[in-house]
mmCIF file of C-alpha atoms in Angstrom:
data_model
loop_
_atom_site.group_PDB
_atom_site.id
_atom_site.type_symbol
_atom_site.label_atom_id
_atom_site.label_comp_id
_atom_site.label_asym_id
_atom_site.label_seq_id
_atom_site.Cartn_x
_atom_site.Cartn_y
_atom_site.Cartn_z
ATOM 1 C CA LYS A 1 116.046 113.005 86.774
ATOM 2 C CA ASN A 2 116.329 112.778 90.548
ATOM 3 C CA GLN A 3 118.862 110.196 91.661
ATOM 4 C CA VAL A 4 120.223 108.836 94.929
ATOM 5 C CA GLU A 5 123.433 106.823 94.893
ATOM 6 C CA GLN A 6 124.675 104.848 97.888
ATOM 7 C CA SER A 7 128.009 103.297 98.657
ATOM 8 C CA PRO A 8 129.229 100.778 99.403
ATOM 9 C CA GLN A 9 126.672 98.320 98.090
ATOM 10 C CA SER A 10 127.549 95.918 100.895
ATOM 11 C CA LEU A 11 129.753 95.965 103.962
ATOM 12 C CA ILE A 12 130.920 93.356 106.456
ATOM 13 C CA ILE A 13 132.346 94.439 109.811
ATOM 14 C CA LEU A 14 133.128 92.892 113.173
ATOM 15 C CA GLU A 15 130.952 93.535 116.185
ATOM 16 C CA GLY A 16 132.109 96.588 118.107
ATOM 17 C CA LYS A 17 133.650 98.315 115.085
ATOM 18 C CA ASN A 18 132.476 101.605 113.571
ATOM 19 C CA CYS A 19 131.404 102.117 109.977
ATOM 20 C CA THR A 20 130.239 104.895 107.665
ATOM 21 C CA LEU A 21 127.746 104.636 104.834
ATOM 22 C CA GLN A 22 127.601 107.203 102.031
ATOM 23 C CA CYS A 23 124.776 108.787 100.067
ATOM 24 C CA ASN A 24 125.031 111.207 97.114
ATOM 25 C CA TYR A 25 121.941 112.766 95.603
ATOM 26 C CA THR A 26 120.843 115.010 92.757
ATOM 27 C CA VAL A 27 117.287 115.704 93.949
ATOM 28 C CA SER A 28 116.183 119.281 93.382
ATOM 29 C CA PRO A 29 114.701 121.278 94.965
ATOM 30 C CA PHE A 30 115.853 119.552 98.114
ATOM 31 C CA SER A 31 113.424 119.180 101.005
ATOM 32 C CA ASN A 32 114.822 116.557 103.348
ATOM 33 C CA LEU A 33 116.906 113.401 103.542
ATOM 34 C CA ARG A 34 116.058 110.373 105.622
ATOM 35 C CA TRP A 35 118.010 107.262 106.474
ATOM 36 C CA TYR A 36 115.911 104.128 106.859
ATOM 37 C CA LYS A 37 116.871 100.790 108.358
ATOM 38 C CA GLN A 38 115.349 97.679 106.830
ATOM 39 C CA ASP A 39 115.692 94.425 108.723
ATOM 40 C CA THR A 40 115.406 91.213 106.714
ATOM 41 C CA GLY A 41 111.766 90.415 105.975
ATOM 42 C CA ARG A 42 110.472 93.734 107.306
ATOM 43 C CA GLY A 43 109.531 97.125 105.912
ATOM 44 C CA PRO A 44 111.954 100.080 106.199
ATOM 45 C CA VAL A 45 111.844 102.184 109.365
ATOM 46 C CA SER A 46 113.100 105.768 109.580
ATOM 47 C CA LEU A 47 116.262 106.374 111.639
ATOM 48 C CA THR A 48 116.925 110.066 111.082
ATOM 49 C CA ILE A 49 115.751 113.035 109.055
ATOM 50 C CA MET A 50 117.947 115.876 107.855
ATOM 51 C CA THR A 51 116.632 119.170 106.513
ATOM 52 C CA PHE A 52 118.567 121.789 104.578
ATOM 53 C CA SER A 53 119.792 123.704 107.620
ATOM 54 C CA GLU A 54 120.964 120.670 109.594
ATOM 55 C CA ASN A 55 124.535 119.351 109.427
ATOM 56 C CA THR A 56 124.480 116.567 111.992
ATOM 57 C CA LYS A 57 121.822 114.567 113.786
ATOM 58 C CA SER A 58 122.197 111.627 116.136
ATOM 59 C CA ASN A 59 119.892 108.790 117.108
ATOM 60 C CA GLY A 60 121.680 106.685 119.688
ATOM 61 C CA ARG A 61 124.661 105.028 118.006
ATOM 62 C CA TYR A 62 123.582 106.369 114.602
ATOM 63 C CA THR A 63 124.860 109.778 113.465
ATOM 64 C CA ALA A 64 123.815 111.273 110.149
ATOM 65 C CA THR A 65 125.559 114.179 108.468
ATOM 66 C CA LEU A 66 124.441 116.343 105.579
ATOM 67 C CA ASP A 67 126.391 118.627 103.257
ATOM 68 C CA ALA A 68 123.723 120.351 101.188
ATOM 69 C CA ASP A 69 126.347 122.151 99.087
ATOM 70 C CA THR A 70 127.966 118.971 97.814
ATOM 71 C CA LYS A 71 124.699 117.016 98.078
ATOM 72 C CA GLN A 72 126.205 114.310 100.213
ATOM 73 C CA SER A 73 125.117 112.558 103.378
ATOM 74 C CA SER A 74 126.678 109.915 105.557
ATOM 75 C CA LEU A 75 125.422 107.580 108.245
ATOM 76 C CA HIS A 76 127.971 106.661 110.897
ATOM 77 C CA ILE A 77 127.334 103.670 113.139
ATOM 78 C CA THR A 78 129.352 103.551 116.346
ATOM 79 C CA ALA A 79 130.236 100.383 118.270
ATOM 80 C CA SER A 80 128.258 98.130 115.949
ATOM 81 C CA GLN A 81 126.033 95.381 117.305
ATOM 82 C CA LEU A 82 124.734 92.193 115.696
ATOM 83 C CA SER A 83 121.296 93.810 115.529
ATOM 84 C CA ASP A 84 122.712 96.477 113.208
ATOM 85 C CA SER A 85 122.822 93.858 110.436
ATOM 86 C CA ALA A 86 120.313 95.245 107.943
ATOM 87 C CA SER A 87 119.934 97.245 104.774
ATOM 88 C CA TYR A 88 120.300 101.020 105.172
ATOM 89 C CA ILE A 89 118.425 103.102 102.647
ATOM 90 C CA CYS A 90 118.966 106.789 101.886
ATOM 91 C CA VAL A 91 115.764 108.547 100.821
ATOM 92 C CA VAL A 92 115.629 112.125 99.529
ATOM 93 C CA SER A 93 112.434 114.159 99.223
ATOM 94 C CA GLU A 94 111.830 116.908 96.724
ATOM 95 C CA GLY A 95 110.205 120.124 97.835
ATOM 96 C CA GLY A 96 106.479 120.138 97.078
ATOM 97 C CA SER A 97 106.320 116.423 96.233
ATOM 98 C CA TYR A 98 105.035 113.459 98.191
ATOM 99 C CA ILE A 99 107.159 111.093 96.121
ATOM 100 C CA PRO A 100 110.616 110.482 97.620
ATOM 101 C CA THR A 101 113.595 109.132 95.694
ATOM 102 C CA PHE A 102 115.084 105.965 97.130
ATOM 103 C CA GLY A 103 118.672 104.810 96.994
ATOM 104 C CA ARG A 104 119.334 101.118 96.423
ATOM 105 C CA GLY A 105 120.607 100.651 99.950
ATOM 106 C CA THR A 106 123.768 99.410 101.644
ATOM 107 C CA SER A 107 123.628 95.904 103.054
ATOM 108 C CA LEU A 108 125.495 95.775 106.373
ATOM 109 C CA ILE A 109 126.482 92.506 108.011
ATOM 110 C CA VAL A 110 127.934 92.566 111.519
ATOM 111 C CA HIS A 111 129.852 89.434 112.486
ATOM 112 C CA PRO A 112 130.527 88.397 116.102
ATOM 113 C CA ASN C 1 97.371 101.435 116.517
ATOM 114 C CA ALA C 2 98.096 98.942 113.710
ATOM 115 C CA GLY C 3 99.803 101.356 111.268
ATOM 116 C CA VAL C 4 100.035 99.889 107.754
ATOM 117 C CA THR C 5 98.776 96.332 107.336
ATOM 118 C CA GLN C 6 99.474 94.218 104.268
ATOM 119 C CA THR C 7 97.962 90.864 103.388
ATOM 120 C CA PRO C 8 98.897 88.230 102.481
ATOM 121 C CA LYS C 9 102.480 87.961 103.722
ATOM 122 C CA PHE C 10 103.363 85.238 101.203
ATOM 123 C CA GLN C 11 101.732 84.190 97.930
ATOM 124 C CA VAL C 12 102.533 81.812 95.084
ATOM 125 C CA LEU C 13 100.744 82.325 91.783
ATOM 126 C CA LYS C 14 100.767 80.545 88.479
ATOM 127 C CA THR C 15 101.520 82.533 85.350
ATOM 128 C CA GLY C 16 98.349 84.177 84.078
ATOM 129 C CA GLN C 17 96.502 84.171 87.394
ATOM 130 C CA SER C 18 95.228 87.385 88.889
ATOM 131 C CA MET C 19 95.214 88.474 92.507
ATOM 132 C CA THR C 20 94.863 91.469 94.784
ATOM 133 C CA LEU C 21 97.382 92.530 97.399
ATOM 134 C CA GLN C 22 95.641 94.294 100.258
ATOM 135 C CA CYS C 23 96.896 97.376 102.086
ATOM 136 C CA ALA C 24 95.129 99.186 104.891
ATOM 137 C CA GLN C 25 96.220 102.018 107.181
ATOM 138 C CA ASP C 26 94.503 103.388 110.251
ATOM 139 C CA MET C 27 96.411 106.689 110.520
ATOM 140 C CA ASN C 28 94.111 108.699 108.222
ATOM 141 C CA HIS C 29 96.966 109.428 105.802
ATOM 142 C CA GLU C 30 95.974 110.806 102.435
ATOM 143 C CA TYR C 31 99.104 109.640 100.601
ATOM 144 C CA MET C 32 99.590 105.925 99.983
ATOM 145 C CA SER C 33 101.878 104.089 97.603
ATOM 146 C CA TRP C 34 102.986 100.680 96.389
ATOM 147 C CA TYR C 35 106.611 99.664 95.830
ATOM 148 C CA ARG C 36 108.307 96.555 94.630
ATOM 149 C CA GLN C 37 111.730 95.570 95.900
ATOM 150 C CA ASP C 38 114.033 93.346 93.898
ATOM 151 C CA PRO C 39 117.602 92.318 94.784
ATOM 152 C CA GLY C 40 120.054 95.053 93.856
ATOM 153 C CA MET C 41 117.287 97.333 92.569
ATOM 154 C CA GLY C 42 116.033 99.032 95.693
ATOM 155 C CA LEU C 43 112.440 100.154 96.107
ATOM 156 C CA ARG C 44 110.650 101.137 92.895
ATOM 157 C CA LEU C 45 107.353 102.987 92.867
ATOM 158 C CA ILE C 46 104.469 101.181 91.132
ATOM 159 C CA HIS C 47 101.433 103.380 91.824
ATOM 160 C CA TYR C 48 100.499 106.034 94.323
ATOM 161 C CA SER C 49 97.464 107.911 95.556
ATOM 162 C CA VAL C 50 97.129 111.361 97.113
ATOM 163 C CA GLY C 51 93.609 110.734 98.364
ATOM 164 C CA ALA C 52 90.394 108.787 97.841
ATOM 165 C CA GLY C 53 89.496 108.646 94.163
ATOM 166 C CA ILE C 54 92.927 109.858 93.001
ATOM 167 C CA THR C 55 95.645 107.524 91.745
ATOM 168 C CA ASP C 56 98.650 107.888 89.489
ATOM 169 C CA GLN C 57 101.409 105.801 87.967
ATOM 170 C CA GLY C 58 104.895 105.498 89.345
ATOM 171 C CA GLU C 59 108.083 104.228 87.778
ATOM 172 C CA VAL C 60 106.985 100.625 87.018
ATOM 173 C CA PRO C 61 103.156 100.524 86.616
ATOM 174 C CA ASN C 62 102.786 98.002 83.801
ATOM 175 C CA GLY C 63 100.829 94.892 84.772
ATOM 176 C CA TYR C 64 99.348 96.470 87.903
ATOM 177 C CA ASN C 65 96.101 98.280 88.687
ATOM 178 C CA VAL C 66 95.081 100.270 91.746
ATOM 179 C CA SER C 67 91.997 102.000 93.070
ATOM 180 C CA ARG C 68 91.362 104.147 96.137
ATOM 181 C CA SER C 69 87.737 104.169 97.185
ATOM 182 C CA THR C 70 88.465 104.988 100.842
ATOM 183 C CA THR C 71 91.240 106.771 102.729
ATOM 184 C CA GLU C 72 92.090 103.555 104.580
ATOM 185 C CA ASP C 73 92.477 101.037 101.753
ATOM 186 C CA PHE C 74 94.744 100.919 98.708
ATOM 187 C CA PRO C 75 94.664 97.492 97.012
ATOM 188 C CA LEU C 76 97.108 96.490 94.268
ATOM 189 C CA ARG C 77 95.803 94.182 91.550
ATOM 190 C CA LEU C 78 97.914 91.962 89.352
ATOM 191 C CA LEU C 79 95.913 91.462 86.180
ATOM 192 C CA SER C 80 97.738 88.479 84.662
ATOM 193 C CA ALA C 81 100.732 87.434 86.742
ATOM 194 C CA ALA C 82 104.084 86.955 85.030
ATOM 195 C CA PRO C 83 107.344 85.531 86.420
ATOM 196 C CA SER C 84 108.851 89.047 86.112
ATOM 197 C CA GLN C 85 106.443 90.135 88.848
ATOM 198 C CA THR C 86 108.107 87.856 91.367
ATOM 199 C CA SER C 87 109.181 90.342 94.015
ATOM 200 C CA VAL C 88 108.558 91.691 97.493
ATOM 201 C CA TYR C 89 105.821 94.308 97.538
ATOM 202 C CA PHE C 90 105.583 97.089 100.107
ATOM 203 C CA CYS C 91 102.748 99.456 100.790
ATOM 204 C CA ALA C 92 103.538 102.799 102.415
ATOM 205 C CA SER C 93 101.626 105.794 103.674
ATOM 206 C CA ILE C 94 102.829 109.307 104.480
ATOM 207 C CA PRO C 95 101.122 111.897 106.688
ATOM 208 C CA PRO C 96 100.809 115.465 105.396
ATOM 209 C CA GLY C 97 103.718 117.848 105.896
ATOM 210 C CA GLY C 98 106.977 118.290 104.051
ATOM 211 C CA THR C 99 109.223 116.277 106.355
ATOM 212 C CA SER C 100 106.877 113.402 107.018
ATOM 213 C CA GLU C 101 108.110 109.885 107.493
ATOM 214 C CA ALA C 102 106.903 107.052 105.269
ATOM 215 C CA PHE C 103 105.306 104.200 107.200
ATOM 216 C CA PHE C 104 105.713 100.839 105.533
ATOM 217 C CA GLY C 105 103.795 97.604 105.820
ATOM 218 C CA GLN C 106 105.542 94.317 106.497
ATOM 219 C CA GLY C 107 105.638 93.381 102.839
ATOM 220 C CA THR C 108 104.163 90.650 100.632
ATOM 221 C CA ARG C 109 106.543 88.140 99.112
ATOM 222 C CA LEU C 110 105.070 87.078 95.767
ATOM 223 C CA THR C 111 106.370 84.234 93.625
ATOM 224 C CA VAL C 112 104.990 83.661 90.132
ATOM 225 C CA VAL C 113 105.759 80.246 88.670
#
């Protein structure tokens, strides 16, 4: 069964600090991995997409990495801001399927 | 361009009542889906559709019905609401292509008392 595990479950950091969120998956065959940001009371919104051949991709202060051999991904947030407080969800898609597998998310709280 | 629109945003039901959660998208996406999100559980797939007239069950389909008569609309029906169906419901659509992004609605917060 396809699975996506995220860690930590929750994280509290001070404004201006960096943090890294982890995602391990067992989805096969692998197609792509997306990180979504979900603000409280809103639907998830895609931050980045990683395909098999990509190791690193940045979107502003967000940098995602992918190791397809170990089936691990990370999302690094640089110089955190209060607006980064949200849930970050790792989503992995299987080749040939419309149905992605969702992780349970990491809840990030940024304190001033 | 409205994207994915869900109504209502909030709803309170009594146990045993039925209701329909509406979802509409204006992006001409063939694939649409319904998820429920509970604390600590992440998003779980209820039902999905790969086009008008085609629907299938997801991970947690019991107690829910769907139909897809048009490309734009994908309503979710609760047949006889139970407290266990208290949750936040999200509708999503995905354009064709292997790396396509899922577009989510704003969610419907449902409480069954």
